[in-house]
PDB file of C-alpha atoms in Angstrom:
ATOM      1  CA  UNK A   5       9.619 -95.445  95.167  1.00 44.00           C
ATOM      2  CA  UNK A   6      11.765 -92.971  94.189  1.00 45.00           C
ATOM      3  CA  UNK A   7      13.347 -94.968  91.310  1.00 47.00           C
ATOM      4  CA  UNK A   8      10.173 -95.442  89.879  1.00 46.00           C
ATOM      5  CA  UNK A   9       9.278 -91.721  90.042  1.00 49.00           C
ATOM      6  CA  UNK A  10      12.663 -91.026  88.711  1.00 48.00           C
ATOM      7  CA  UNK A  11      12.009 -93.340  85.555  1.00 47.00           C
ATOM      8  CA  UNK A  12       8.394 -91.597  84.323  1.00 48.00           C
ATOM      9  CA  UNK A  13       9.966 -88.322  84.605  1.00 49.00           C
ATOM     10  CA  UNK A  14      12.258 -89.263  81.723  1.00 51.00           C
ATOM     11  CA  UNK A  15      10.480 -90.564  79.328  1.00 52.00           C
ATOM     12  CA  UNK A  16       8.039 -87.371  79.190  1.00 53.00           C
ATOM     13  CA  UNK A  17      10.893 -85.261  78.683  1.00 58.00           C
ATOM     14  CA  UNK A  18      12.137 -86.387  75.074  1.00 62.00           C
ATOM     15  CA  UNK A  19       7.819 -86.891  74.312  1.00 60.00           C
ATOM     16  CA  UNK A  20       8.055 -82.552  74.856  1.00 68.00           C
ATOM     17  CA  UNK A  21      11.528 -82.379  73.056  1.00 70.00           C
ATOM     18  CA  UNK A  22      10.044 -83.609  70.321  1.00 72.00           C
ATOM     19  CA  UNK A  23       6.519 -81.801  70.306  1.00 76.00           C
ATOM     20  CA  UNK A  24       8.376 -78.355  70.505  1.00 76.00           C
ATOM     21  CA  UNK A  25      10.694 -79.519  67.276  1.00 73.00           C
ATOM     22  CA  UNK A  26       7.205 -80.257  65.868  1.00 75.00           C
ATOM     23  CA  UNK A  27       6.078 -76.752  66.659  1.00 75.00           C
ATOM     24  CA  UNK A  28       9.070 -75.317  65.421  1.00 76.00           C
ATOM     25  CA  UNK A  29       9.421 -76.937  61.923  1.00 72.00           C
ATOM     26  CA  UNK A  30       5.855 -76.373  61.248  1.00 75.00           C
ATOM     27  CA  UNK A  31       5.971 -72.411  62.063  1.00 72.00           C
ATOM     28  CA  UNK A  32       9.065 -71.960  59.920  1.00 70.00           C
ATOM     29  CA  UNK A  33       7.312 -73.931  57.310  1.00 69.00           C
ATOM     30  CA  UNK A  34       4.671 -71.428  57.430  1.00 69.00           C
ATOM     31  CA  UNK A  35       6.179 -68.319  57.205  1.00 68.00           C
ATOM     32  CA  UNK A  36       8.083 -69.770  54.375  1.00 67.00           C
ATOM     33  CA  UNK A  37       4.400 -70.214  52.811  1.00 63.00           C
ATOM     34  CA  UNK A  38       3.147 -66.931  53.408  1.00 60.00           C
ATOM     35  CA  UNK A  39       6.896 -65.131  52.331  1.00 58.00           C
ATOM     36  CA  UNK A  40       6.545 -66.772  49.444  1.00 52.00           C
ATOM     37  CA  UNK A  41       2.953 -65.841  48.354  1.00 52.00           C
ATOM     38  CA  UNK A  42       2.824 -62.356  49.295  1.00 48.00           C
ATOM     39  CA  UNK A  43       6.169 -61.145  48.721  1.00 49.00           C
ATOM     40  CA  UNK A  44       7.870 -58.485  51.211  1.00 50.00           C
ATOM     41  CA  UNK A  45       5.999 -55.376  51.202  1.00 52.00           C
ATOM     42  CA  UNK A  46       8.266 -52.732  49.073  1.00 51.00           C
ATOM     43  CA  UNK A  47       9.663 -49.845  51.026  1.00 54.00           C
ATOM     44  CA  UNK A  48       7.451 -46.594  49.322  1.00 53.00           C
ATOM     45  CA  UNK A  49      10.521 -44.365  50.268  1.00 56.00           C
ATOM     46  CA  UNK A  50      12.762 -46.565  48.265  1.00 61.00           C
ATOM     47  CA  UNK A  51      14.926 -45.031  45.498  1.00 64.00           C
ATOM     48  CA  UNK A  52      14.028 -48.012  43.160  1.00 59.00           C
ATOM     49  CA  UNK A  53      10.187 -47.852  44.141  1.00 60.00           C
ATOM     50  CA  UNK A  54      10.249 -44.353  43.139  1.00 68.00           C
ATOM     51  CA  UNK A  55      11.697 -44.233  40.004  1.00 68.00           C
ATOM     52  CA  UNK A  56       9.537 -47.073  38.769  1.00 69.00           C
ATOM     53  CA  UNK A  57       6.650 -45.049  39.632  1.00 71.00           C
ATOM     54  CA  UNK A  58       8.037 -42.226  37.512  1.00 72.00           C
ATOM     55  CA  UNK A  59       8.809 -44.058  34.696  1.00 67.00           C
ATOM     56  CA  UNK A  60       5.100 -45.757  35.372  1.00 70.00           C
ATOM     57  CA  UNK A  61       3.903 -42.301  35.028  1.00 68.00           C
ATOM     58  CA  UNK A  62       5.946 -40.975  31.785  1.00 63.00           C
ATOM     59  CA  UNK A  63       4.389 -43.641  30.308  1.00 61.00           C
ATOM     60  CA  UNK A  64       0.742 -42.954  31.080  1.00 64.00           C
ATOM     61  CA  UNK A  65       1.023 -39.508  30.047  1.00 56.00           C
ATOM     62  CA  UNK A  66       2.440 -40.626  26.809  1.00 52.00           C
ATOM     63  CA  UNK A  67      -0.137 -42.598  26.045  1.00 56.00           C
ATOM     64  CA  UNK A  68      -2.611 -39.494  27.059  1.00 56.00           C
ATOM     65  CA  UNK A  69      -0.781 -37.447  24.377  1.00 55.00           C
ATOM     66  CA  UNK A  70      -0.514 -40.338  21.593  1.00 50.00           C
ATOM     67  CA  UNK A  71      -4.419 -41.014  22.240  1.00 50.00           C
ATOM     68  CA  UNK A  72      -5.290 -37.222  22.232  1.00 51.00           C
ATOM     69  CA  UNK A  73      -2.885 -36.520  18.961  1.00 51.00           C
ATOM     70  CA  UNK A  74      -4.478 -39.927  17.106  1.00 49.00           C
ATOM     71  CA  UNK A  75      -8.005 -38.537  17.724  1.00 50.00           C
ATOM     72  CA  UNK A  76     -10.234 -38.212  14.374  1.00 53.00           C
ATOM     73  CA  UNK A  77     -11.480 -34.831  13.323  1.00 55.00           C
ATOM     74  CA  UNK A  78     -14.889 -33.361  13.947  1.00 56.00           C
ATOM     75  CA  UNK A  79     -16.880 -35.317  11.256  1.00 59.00           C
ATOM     76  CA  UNK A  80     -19.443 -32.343  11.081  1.00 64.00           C
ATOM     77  CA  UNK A  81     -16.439 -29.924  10.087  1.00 72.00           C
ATOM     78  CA  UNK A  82     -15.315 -31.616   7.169  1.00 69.00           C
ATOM     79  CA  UNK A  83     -19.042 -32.593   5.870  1.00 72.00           C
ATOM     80  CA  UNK A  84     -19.598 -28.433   6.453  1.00 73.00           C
ATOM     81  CA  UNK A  85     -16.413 -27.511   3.836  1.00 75.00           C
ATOM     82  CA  UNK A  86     -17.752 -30.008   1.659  1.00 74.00           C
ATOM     83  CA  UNK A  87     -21.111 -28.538   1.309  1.00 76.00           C
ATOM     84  CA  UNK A  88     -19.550 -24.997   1.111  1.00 77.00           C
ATOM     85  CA  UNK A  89     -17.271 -26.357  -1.341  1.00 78.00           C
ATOM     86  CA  UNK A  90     -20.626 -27.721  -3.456  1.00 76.00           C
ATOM     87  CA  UNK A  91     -22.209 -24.843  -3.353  1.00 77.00           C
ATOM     88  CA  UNK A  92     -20.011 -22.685  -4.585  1.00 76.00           C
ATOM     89  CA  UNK A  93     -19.085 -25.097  -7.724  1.00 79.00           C
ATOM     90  CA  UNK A  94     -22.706 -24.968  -8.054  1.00 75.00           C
ATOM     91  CA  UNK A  95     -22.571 -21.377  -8.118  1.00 76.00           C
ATOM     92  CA  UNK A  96     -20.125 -20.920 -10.806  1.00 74.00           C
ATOM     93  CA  UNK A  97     -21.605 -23.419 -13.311  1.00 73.00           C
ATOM     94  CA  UNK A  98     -24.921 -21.606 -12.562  1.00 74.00           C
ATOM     95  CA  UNK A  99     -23.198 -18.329 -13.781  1.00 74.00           C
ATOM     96  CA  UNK A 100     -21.488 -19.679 -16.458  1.00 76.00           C
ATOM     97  CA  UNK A 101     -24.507 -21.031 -17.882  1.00 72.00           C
ATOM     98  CA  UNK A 102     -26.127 -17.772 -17.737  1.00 74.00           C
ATOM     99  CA  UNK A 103     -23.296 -16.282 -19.155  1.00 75.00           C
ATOM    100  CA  UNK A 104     -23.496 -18.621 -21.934  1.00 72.00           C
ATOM    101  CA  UNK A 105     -27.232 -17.858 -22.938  1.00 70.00           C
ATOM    102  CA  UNK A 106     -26.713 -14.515 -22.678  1.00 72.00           C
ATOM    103  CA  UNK A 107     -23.703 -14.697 -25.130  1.00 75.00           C
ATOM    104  CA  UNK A 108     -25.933 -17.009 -27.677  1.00 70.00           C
ATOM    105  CA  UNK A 109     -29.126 -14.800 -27.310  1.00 66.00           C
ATOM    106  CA  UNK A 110     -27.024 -12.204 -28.075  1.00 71.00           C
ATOM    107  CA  UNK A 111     -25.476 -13.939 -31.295  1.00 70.00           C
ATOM    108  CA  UNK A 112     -28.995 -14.995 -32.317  1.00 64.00           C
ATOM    109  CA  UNK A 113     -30.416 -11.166 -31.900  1.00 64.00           C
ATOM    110  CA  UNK A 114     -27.274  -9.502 -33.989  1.00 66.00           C
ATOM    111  CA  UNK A 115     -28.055 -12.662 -36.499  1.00 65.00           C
ATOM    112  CA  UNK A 116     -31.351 -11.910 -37.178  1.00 59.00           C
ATOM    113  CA  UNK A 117     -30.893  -8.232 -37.220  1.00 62.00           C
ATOM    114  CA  UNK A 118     -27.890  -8.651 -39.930  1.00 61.00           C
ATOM    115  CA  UNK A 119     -29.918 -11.168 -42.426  1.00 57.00           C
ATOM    116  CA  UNK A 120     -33.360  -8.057 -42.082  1.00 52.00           C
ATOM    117  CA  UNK A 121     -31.001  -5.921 -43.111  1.00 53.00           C
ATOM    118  CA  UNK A 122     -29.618  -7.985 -45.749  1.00 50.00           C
ATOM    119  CA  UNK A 123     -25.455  -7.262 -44.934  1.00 49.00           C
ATOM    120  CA  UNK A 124     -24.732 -10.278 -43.174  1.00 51.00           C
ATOM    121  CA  UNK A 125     -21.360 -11.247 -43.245  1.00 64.00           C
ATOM    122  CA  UNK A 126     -19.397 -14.173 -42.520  1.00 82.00           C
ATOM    123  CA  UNK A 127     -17.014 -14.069 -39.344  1.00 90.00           C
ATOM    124  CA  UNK A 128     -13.609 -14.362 -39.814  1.00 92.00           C
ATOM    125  CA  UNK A 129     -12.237 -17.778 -38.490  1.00 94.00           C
ATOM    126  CA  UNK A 130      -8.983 -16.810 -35.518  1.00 96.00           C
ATOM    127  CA  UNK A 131      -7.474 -18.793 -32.932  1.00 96.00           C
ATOM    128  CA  UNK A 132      -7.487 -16.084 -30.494  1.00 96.00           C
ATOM    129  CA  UNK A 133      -8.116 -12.348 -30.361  1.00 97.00           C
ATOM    130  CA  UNK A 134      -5.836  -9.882 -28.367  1.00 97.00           C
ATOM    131  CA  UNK A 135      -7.611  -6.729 -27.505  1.00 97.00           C
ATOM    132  CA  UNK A 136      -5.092  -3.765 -25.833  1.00 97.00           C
ATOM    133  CA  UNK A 137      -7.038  -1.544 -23.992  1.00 96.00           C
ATOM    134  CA  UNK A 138      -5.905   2.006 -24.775  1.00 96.00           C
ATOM    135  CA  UNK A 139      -6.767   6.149 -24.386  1.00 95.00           C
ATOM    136  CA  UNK A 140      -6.206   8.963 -26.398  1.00 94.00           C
ATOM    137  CA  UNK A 141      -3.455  10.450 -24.405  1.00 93.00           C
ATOM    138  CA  UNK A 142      -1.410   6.429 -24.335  1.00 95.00           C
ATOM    139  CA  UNK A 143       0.742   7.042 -27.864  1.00 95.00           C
ATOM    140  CA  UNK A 144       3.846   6.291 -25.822  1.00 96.00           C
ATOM    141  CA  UNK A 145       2.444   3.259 -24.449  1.00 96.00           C
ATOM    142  CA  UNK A 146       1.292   1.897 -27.847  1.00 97.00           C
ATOM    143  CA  UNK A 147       4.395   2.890 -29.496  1.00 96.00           C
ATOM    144  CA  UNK A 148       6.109   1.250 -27.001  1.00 96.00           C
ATOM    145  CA  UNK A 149       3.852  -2.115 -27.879  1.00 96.00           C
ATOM    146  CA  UNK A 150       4.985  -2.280 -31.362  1.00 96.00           C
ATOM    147  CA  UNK A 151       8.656  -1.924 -30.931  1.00 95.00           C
ATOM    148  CA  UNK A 152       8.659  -4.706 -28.555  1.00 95.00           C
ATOM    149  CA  UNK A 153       5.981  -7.332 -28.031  1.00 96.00           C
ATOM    150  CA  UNK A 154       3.247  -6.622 -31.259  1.00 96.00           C
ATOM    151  CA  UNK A 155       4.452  -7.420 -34.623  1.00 95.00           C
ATOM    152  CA  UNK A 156       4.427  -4.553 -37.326  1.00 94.00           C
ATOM    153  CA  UNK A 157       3.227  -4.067 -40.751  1.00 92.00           C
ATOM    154  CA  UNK A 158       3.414  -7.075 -43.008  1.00 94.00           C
ATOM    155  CA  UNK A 159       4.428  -9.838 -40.234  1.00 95.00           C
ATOM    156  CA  UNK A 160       0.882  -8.620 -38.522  1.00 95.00           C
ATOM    157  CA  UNK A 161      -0.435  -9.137 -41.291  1.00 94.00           C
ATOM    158  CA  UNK A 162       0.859 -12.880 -42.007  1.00 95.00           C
ATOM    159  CA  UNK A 163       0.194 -13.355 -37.815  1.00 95.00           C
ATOM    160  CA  UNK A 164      -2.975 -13.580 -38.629  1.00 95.00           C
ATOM    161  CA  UNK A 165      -3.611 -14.996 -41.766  1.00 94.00           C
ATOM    162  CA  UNK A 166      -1.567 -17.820 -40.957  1.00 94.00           C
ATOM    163  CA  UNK A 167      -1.888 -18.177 -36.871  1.00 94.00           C
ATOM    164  CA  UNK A 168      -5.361 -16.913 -36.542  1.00 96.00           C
ATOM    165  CA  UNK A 169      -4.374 -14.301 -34.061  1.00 97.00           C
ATOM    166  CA  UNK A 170      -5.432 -10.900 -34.292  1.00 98.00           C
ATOM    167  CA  UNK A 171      -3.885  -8.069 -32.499  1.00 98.00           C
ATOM    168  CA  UNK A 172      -5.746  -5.096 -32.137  1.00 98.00           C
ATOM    169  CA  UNK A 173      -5.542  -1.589 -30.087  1.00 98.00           C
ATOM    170  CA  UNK A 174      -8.817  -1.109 -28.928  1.00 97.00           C
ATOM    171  CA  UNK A 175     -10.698   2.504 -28.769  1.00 96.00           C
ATOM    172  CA  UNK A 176     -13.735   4.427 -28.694  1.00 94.00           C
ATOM    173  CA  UNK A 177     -14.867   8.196 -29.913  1.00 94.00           C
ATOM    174  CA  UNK A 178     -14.415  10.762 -27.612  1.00 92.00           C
ATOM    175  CA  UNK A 179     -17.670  12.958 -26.545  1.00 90.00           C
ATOM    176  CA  UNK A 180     -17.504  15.289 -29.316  1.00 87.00           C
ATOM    177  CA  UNK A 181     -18.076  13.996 -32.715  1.00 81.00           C
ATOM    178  CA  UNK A 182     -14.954  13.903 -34.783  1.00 85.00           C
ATOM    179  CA  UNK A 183     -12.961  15.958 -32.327  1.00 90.00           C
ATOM    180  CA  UNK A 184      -9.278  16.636 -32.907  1.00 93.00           C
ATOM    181  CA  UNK A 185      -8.882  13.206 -30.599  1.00 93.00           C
ATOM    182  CA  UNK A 186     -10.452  11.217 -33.103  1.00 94.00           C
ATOM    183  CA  UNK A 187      -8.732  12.831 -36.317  1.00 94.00           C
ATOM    184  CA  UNK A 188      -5.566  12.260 -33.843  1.00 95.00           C
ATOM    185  CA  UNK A 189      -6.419   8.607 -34.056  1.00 95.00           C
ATOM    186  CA  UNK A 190      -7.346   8.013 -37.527  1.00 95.00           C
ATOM    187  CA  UNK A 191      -3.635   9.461 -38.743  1.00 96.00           C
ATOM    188  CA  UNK A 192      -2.355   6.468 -36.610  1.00 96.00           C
ATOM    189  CA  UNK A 193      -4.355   3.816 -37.634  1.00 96.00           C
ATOM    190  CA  UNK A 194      -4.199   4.908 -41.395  1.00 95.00           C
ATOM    191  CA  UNK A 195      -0.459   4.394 -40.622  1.00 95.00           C
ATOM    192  CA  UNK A 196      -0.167   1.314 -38.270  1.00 95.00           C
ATOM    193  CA  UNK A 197      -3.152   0.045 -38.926  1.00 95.00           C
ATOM    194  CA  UNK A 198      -3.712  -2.214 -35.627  1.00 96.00           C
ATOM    195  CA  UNK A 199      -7.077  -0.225 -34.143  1.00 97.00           C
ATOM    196  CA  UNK A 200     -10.153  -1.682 -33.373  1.00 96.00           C
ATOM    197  CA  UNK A 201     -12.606   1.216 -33.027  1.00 95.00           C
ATOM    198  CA  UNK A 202     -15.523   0.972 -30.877  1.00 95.00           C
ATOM    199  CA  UNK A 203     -19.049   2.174 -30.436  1.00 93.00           C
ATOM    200  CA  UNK A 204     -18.253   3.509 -27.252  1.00 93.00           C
ATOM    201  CA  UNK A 205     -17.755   6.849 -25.295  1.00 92.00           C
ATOM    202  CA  UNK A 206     -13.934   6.977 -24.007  1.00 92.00           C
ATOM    203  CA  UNK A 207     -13.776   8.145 -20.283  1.00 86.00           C
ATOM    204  CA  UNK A 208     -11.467   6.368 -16.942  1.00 80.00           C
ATOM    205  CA  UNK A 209     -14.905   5.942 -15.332  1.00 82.00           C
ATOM    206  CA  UNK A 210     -16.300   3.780 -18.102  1.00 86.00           C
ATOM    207  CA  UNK A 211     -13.917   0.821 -18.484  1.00 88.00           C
ATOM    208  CA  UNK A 212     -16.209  -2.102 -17.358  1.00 87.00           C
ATOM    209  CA  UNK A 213     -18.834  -0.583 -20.425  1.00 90.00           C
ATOM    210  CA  UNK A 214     -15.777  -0.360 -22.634  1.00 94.00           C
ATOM    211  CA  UNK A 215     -14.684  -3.802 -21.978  1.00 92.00           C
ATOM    212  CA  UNK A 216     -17.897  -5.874 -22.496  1.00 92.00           C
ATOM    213  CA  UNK A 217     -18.900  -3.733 -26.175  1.00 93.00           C
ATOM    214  CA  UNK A 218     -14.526  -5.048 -26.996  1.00 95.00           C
ATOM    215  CA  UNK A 219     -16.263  -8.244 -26.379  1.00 94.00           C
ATOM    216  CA  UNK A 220     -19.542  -8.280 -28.060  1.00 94.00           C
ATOM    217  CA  UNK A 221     -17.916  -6.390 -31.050  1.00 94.00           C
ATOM    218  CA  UNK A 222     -14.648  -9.067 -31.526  1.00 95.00           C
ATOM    219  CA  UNK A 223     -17.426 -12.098 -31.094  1.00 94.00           C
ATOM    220  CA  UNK A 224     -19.319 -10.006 -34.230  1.00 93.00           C
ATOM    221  CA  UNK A 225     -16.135  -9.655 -36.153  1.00 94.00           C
ATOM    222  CA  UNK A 226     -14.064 -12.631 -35.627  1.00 96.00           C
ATOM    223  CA  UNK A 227     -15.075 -16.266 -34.548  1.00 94.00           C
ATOM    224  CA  UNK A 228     -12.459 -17.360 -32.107  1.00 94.00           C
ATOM    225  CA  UNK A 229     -11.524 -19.402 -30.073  1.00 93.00           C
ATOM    226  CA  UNK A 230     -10.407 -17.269 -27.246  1.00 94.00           C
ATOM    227  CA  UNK A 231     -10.692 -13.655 -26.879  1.00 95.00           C
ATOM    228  CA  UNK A 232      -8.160 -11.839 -24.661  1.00 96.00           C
ATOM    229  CA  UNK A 233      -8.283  -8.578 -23.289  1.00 95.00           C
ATOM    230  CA  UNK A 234      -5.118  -6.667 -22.154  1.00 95.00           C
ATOM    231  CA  UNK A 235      -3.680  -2.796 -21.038  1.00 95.00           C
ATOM    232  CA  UNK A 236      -1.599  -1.299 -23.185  1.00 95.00           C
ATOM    233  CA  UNK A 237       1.351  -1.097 -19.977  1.00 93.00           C
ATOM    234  CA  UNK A 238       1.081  -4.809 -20.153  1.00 92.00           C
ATOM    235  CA  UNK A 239       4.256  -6.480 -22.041  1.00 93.00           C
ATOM    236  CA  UNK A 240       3.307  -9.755 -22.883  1.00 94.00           C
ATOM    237  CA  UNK A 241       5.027 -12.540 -23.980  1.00 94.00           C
ATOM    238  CA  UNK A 242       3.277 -13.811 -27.005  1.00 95.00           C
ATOM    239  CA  UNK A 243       5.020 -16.994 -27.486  1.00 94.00           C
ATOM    240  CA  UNK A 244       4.043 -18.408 -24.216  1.00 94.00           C
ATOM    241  CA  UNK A 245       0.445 -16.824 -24.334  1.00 94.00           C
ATOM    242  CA  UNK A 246      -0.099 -18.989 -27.146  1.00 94.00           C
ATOM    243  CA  UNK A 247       1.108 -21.648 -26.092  1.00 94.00           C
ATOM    244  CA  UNK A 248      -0.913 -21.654 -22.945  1.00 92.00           C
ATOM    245  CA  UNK A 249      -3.759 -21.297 -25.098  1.00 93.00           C
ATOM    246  CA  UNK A 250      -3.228 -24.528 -27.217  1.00 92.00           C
ATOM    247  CA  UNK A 251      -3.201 -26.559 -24.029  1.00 91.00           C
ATOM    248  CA  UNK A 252      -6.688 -25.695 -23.407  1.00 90.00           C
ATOM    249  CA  UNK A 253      -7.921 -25.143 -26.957  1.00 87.00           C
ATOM    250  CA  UNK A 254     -10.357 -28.463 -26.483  1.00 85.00           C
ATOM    251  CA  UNK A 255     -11.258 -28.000 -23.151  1.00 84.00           C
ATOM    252  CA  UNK A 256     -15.075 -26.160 -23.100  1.00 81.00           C
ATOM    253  CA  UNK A 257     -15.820 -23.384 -21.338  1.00 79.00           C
ATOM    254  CA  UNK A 258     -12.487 -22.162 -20.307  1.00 83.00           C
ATOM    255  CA  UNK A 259     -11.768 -18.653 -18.487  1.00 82.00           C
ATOM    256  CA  UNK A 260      -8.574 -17.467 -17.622  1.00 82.00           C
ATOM    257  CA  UNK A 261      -8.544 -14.338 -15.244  1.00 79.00           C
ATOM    258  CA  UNK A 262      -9.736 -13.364 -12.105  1.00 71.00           C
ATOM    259  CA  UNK A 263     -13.640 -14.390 -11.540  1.00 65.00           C
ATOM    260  CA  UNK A 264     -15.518 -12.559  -9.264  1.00 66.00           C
ATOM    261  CA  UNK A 265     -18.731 -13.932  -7.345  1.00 67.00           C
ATOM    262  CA  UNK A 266     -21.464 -12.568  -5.353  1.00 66.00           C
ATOM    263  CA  UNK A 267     -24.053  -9.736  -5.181  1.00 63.00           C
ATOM    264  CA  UNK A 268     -24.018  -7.382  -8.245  1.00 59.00           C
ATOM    265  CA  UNK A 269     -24.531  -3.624  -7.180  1.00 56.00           C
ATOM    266  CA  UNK A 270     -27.442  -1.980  -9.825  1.00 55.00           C
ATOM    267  CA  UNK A 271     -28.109   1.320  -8.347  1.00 53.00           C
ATOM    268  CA  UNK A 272     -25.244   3.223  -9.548  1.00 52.00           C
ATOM    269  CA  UNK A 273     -26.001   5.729  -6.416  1.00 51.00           C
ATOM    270  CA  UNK A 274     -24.529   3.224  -4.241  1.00 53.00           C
ATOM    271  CA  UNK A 275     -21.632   2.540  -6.829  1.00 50.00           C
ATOM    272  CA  UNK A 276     -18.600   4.616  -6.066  1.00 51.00           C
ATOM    273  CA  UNK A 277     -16.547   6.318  -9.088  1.00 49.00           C
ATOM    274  CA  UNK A 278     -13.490   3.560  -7.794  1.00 44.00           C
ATOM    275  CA  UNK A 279     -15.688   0.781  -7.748  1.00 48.00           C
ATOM    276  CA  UNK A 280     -16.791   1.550 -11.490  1.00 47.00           C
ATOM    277  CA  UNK A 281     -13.544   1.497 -13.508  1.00 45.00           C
ATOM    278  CA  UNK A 282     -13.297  -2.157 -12.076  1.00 46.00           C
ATOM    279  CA  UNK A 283     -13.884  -5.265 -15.040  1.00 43.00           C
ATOM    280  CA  UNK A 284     -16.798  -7.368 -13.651  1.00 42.00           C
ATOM    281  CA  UNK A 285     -17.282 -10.332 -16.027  1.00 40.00           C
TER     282      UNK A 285
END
């Protein structure tokens, strides 16, 4: 009896053995599975987790700033300057224009009043002409002129006969009628004779007047091509003036100078004695 107990008490042994093997291999098989899949969780207080995640975050910042700098403009800024832009090109031509009629009712008006009184005269053809704004009391300044940039006597003369420019010192009468200003003048352009006299009351107050009748009365006298006006402290160099001028000979409607836009002030109580001597074209 005991033999026989002996003998089923061994063979159940190696049956468990081999169950717990069983167990074994199929739990390390498993966490071999699951290893694998999810990967060890990363230590966050790592030195190589932590300078990933700064690098991680240099790089979404500069993609912040690259997005930010490639942004477009405000479309309703630019379309804004462009209209400004428009209207004040519209502006100008508008004023030109006017400028223009004005200019060719004026032509049409001294016309008509030349052939009633039967002296109408033919205009002299000139490339350009130079008018040197000067005073009474400026002899220096025009004496200076002639000895340096204004040529003299008989190469005036050929200037414009051959070059169609015409240089001329440009004047009015003072207050008094033939005052010892005037005779003054008359000496020197009996002597020189470079003056363009002008129906037109001298005074430092009165130089915007003065310089529109040196226009209207060189467009009566000469038909030019350009008409330039200059102050008799101004030195210029002739050479390149005309040049400059040739460039833009066949363009239409050319003005060289400063051009001022705007409101125009008409009550001459709000116009200040500084604001006057200024050249408004």
């Amino acid at each position: 009896m005991k033999a026989k107990g002996g003998a089923a008490g061994g063979e159940r042994r190696p049956v468990l053995s081999r169950t717990i093997l069983l167990l074994c291999a199929c739990s390390f098989g498993l966490g071999m599975l699951f290893t694998d899949r999810f990967g060890a969780m990363p230590d966050l207080k790592s030195p190589v987790v932590a300078q990933r995640r700064r690098q991680e975050e240099e790089l979404q910042v500069v993609s912040e700033d690259f997005v930010a700098k490639t942004k477009p403009s405000d479309d309703r800024d630019v379309m804004g300057e462009v209209a400004k832009t428009h209207e004040a090109i519209q502006y100008l031509d508008k004023s030109i224009a006017t400028l223009q009629m004005e200019l060719a009712a004026r032509r049409s008006r001294h016309e008509l009043l030349e052939s009633a009184d039967g002296v109408r005269q033919e205009r002299k053809k000139a490339f350009v002409v130079i008018g040197i704004n000067t005073a009474f009391s400026s002899k220096k300044r025009r004496d200076s002129v002639r000895e340096t940039w204004m040529p003299q006597g008989e190469k005036l003369k050929k200037l414009e006969e051959e070059k169609g420019v015409v240089i001329r010192f440009m004047i009015g009468h003072s207050p008094a009628s033939n005052s010892a200003l005037d005779q003054a003048i008359d000496v020197e352009d009996a002597i020189h004779h470079d003056f363009l006299r002008l129906d037109h009351v001298e005074g430092y107050h009165k130089l915007s007047a003065k310089t529109k009748t040196f226009f209207s009365t060189a467009v009566a006298s000469w038909d030019a091509d350009f008409y330039v006006k200059v102050d008799d402290d101004v030195h210029v160099n002739l050479g390149m003036l005309l040049t400059t001028l040739g460039r833009h000979k066949l363009k239409p409607r050319v003005y060289i100078g400063c051009m001022k836009s705007g409101p125009v002030l008409s009550d001459i109580l709000n116009i200040t004695a500084l604001l006057q001597k200024f050249e408004i074209p």
